[in-house]
XYZ file of N, CA and C in Angstrom:
357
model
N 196.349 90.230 -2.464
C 195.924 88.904 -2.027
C 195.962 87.938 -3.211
N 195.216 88.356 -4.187
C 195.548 87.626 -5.310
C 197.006 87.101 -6.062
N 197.646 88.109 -5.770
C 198.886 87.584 -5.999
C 199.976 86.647 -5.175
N 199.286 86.806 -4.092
C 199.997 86.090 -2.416
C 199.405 84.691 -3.008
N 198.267 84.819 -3.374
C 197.178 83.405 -3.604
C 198.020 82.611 -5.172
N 197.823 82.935 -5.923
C 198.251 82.367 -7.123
C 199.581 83.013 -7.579
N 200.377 83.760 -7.240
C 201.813 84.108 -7.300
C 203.238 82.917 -6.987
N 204.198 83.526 -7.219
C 204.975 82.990 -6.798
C 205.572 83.069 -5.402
N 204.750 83.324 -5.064
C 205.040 83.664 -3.419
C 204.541 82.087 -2.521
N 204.757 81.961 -1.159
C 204.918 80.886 -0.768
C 203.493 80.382 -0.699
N 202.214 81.419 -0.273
C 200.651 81.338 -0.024
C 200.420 80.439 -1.792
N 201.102 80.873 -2.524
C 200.326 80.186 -3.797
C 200.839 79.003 -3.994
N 202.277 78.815 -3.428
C 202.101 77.146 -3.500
C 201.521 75.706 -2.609
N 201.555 76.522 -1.310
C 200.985 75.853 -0.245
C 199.420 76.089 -0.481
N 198.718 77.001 -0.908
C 196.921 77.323 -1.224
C 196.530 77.317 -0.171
N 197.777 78.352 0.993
C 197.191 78.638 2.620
C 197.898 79.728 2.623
N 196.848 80.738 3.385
C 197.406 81.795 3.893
C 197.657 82.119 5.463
N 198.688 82.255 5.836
C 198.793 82.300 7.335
C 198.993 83.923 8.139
N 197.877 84.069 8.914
C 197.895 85.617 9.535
C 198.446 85.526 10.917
N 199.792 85.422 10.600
C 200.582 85.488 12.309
C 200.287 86.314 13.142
N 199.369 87.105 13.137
C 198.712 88.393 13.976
C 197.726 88.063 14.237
N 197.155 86.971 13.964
C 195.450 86.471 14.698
C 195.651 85.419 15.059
N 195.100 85.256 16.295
C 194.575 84.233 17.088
C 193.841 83.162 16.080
N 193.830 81.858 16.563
C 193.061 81.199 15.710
C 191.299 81.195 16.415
N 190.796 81.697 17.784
C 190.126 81.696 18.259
C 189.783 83.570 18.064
N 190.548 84.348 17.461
C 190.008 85.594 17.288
C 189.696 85.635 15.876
N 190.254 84.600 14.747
C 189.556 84.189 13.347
C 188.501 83.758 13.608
N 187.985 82.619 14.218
C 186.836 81.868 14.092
C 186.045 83.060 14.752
N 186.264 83.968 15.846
C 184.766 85.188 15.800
C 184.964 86.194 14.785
N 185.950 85.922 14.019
C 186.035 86.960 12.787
C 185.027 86.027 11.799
N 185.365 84.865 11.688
C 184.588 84.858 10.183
C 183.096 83.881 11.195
N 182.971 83.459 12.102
C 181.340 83.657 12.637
C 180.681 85.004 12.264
N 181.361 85.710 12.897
C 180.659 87.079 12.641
C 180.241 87.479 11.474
N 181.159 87.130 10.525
C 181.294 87.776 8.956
C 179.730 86.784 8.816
N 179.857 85.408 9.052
C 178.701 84.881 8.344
C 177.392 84.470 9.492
N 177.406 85.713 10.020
C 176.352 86.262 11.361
C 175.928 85.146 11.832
N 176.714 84.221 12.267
C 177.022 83.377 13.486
C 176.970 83.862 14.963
N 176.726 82.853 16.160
C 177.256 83.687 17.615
C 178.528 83.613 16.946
N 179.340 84.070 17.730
C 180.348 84.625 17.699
C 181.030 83.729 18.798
N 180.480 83.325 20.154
C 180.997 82.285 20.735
C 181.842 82.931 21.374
N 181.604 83.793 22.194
C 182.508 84.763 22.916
C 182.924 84.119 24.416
N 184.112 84.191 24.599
C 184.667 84.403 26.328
C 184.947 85.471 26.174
N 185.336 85.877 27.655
C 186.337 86.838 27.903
C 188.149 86.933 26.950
N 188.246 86.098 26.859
C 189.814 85.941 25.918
C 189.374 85.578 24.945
N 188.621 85.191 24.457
C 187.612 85.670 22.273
C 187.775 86.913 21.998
N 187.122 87.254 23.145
C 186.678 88.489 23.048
C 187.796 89.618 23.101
N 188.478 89.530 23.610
C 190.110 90.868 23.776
C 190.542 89.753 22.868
N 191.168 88.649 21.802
C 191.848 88.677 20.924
C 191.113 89.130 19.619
N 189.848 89.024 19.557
C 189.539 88.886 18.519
C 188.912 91.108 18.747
N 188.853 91.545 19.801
C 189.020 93.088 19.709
C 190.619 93.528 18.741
N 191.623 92.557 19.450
C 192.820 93.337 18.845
C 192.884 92.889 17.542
N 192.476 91.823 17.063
C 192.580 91.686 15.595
C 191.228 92.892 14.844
N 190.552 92.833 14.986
C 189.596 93.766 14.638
C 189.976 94.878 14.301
N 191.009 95.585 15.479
C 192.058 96.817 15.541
C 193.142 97.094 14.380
N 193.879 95.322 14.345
C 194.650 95.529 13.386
C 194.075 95.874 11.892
N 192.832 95.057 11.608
C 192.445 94.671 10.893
C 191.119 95.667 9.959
N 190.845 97.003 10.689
C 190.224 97.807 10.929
C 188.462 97.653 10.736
N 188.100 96.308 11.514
C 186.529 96.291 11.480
C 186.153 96.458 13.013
N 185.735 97.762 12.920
C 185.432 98.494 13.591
C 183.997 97.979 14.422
N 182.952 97.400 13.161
C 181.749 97.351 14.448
C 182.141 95.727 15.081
N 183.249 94.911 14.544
C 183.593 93.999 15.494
C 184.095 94.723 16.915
N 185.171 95.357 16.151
C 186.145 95.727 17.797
C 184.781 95.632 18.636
N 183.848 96.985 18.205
C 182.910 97.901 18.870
C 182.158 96.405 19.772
N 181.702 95.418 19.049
C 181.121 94.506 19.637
C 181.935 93.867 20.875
N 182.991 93.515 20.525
C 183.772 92.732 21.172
C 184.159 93.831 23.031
N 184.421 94.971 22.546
C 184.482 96.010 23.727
C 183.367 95.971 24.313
N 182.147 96.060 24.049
C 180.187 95.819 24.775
C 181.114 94.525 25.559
N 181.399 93.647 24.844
C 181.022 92.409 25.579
C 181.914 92.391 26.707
N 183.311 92.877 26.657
C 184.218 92.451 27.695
C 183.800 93.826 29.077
N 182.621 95.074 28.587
C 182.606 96.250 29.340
C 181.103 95.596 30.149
N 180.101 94.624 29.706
C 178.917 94.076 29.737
C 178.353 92.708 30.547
N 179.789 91.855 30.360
C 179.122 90.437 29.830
C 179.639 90.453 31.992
N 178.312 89.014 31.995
C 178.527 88.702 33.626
C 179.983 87.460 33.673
N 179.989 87.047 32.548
C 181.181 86.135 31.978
C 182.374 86.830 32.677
N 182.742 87.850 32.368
C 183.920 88.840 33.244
C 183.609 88.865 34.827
N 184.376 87.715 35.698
C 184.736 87.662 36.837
C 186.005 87.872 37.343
N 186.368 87.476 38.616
C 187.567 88.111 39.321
C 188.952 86.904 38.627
N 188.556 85.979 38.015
C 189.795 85.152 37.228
C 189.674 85.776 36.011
N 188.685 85.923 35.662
C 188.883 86.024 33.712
C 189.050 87.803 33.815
N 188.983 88.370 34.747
C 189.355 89.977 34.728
C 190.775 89.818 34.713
N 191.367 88.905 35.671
C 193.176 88.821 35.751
C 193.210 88.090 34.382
N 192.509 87.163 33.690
C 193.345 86.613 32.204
C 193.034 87.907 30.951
N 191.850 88.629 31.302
C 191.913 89.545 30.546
C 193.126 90.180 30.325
N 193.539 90.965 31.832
C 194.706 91.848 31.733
C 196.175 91.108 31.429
N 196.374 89.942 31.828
C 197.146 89.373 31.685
C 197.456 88.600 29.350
N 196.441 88.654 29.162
C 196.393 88.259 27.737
C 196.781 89.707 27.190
N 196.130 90.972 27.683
C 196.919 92.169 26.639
C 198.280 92.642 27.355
N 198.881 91.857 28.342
C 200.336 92.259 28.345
C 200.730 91.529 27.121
N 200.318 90.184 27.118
C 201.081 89.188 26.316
C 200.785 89.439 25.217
N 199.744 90.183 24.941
C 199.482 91.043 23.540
C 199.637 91.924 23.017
N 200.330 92.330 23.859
C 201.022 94.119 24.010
C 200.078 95.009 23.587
N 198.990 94.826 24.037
C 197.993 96.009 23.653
C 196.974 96.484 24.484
N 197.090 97.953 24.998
C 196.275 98.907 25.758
C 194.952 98.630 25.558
N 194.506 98.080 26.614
C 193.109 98.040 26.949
C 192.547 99.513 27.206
N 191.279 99.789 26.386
C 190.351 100.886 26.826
C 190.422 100.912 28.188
N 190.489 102.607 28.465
C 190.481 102.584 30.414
C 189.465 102.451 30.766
N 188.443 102.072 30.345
C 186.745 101.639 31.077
C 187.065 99.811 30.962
N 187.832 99.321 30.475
C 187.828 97.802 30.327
C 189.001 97.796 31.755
N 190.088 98.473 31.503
C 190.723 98.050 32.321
C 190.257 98.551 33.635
N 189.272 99.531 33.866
C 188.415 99.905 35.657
C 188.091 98.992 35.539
N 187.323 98.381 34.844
C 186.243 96.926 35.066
C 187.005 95.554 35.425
N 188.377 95.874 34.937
C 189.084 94.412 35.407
C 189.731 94.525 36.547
N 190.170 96.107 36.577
C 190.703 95.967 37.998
C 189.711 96.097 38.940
N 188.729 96.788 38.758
C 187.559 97.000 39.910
C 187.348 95.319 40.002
N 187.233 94.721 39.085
C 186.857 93.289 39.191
C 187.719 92.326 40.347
N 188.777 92.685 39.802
C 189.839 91.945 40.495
C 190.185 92.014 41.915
N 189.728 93.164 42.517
C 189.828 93.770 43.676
C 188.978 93.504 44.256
N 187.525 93.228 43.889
C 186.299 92.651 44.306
C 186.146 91.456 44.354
N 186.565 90.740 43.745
C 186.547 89.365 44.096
C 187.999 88.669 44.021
N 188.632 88.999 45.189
C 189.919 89.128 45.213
C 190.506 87.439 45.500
N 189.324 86.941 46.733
C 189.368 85.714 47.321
C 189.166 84.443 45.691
N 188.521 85.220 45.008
C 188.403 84.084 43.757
C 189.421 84.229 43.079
N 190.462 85.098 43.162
C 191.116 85.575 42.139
C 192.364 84.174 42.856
N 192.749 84.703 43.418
C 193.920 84.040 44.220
C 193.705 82.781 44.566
N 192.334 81.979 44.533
C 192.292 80.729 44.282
C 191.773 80.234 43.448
N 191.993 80.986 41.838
C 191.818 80.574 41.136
C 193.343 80.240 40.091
N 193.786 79.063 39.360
C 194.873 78.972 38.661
C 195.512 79.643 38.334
N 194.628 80.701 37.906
C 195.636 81.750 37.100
C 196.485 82.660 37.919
N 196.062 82.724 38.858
C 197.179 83.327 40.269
C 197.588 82.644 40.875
């Protein structure tokens, strides 16, 4: 990092570092968190800022971020379809207790699902 930072590399002349693998809404619950902030969670905070966690290997984030999307009443029959629909586009396997919960979700409130935008 230090050398990315003050090197001859492109981060040291611009004095920005850019993480093309994070969300800019899965940074801001990365560094809330870091400086024990809410965290300011949705449902899509919450699964980007799980997969950065993943990449990134902080574990009691992921761990948090999985409570919330397996927990939170926030997860309804639209934000269960943007859930699943954000880790296609993220290419990343949802835990099979997240994905029962989105599809059980989705199937249950099927009438919201389908008149809601995202379908």
């Amino acid at each position: 990092l230090k050398a990315a930072l003050y090197g001859e590399f492109q981060e040291g002349q611009t004095c920005e570092l850019t993480l093309k693998d994070v969300a800019v809404d899965a940074f801001d619950v990365m560094i809330r968190t870091a400086y024990n902030l809410e965290p300011k969670l949705t449902p899509v905070r919450a699964l980007r800022a799980f997969v950065a966690a993943r990449l990134y290997v902080i574990d009691d984030l992921g761990a948090y971020c999985l409570h919330y999307l397996q927990s939170s009443e926030d997860v309804d029959g639209p934000a269960a379809l943007q859930i699943l629909n954000e880790s296609l586009q993220l290419s990343t396997n949802l835990p099979e207790e997240i994905q029962h919960r989105c599809w059980t979700t989705v199937l249950t409130e099927s009438i919201k699902v389908v008149q809601s935008p995202l379908f």
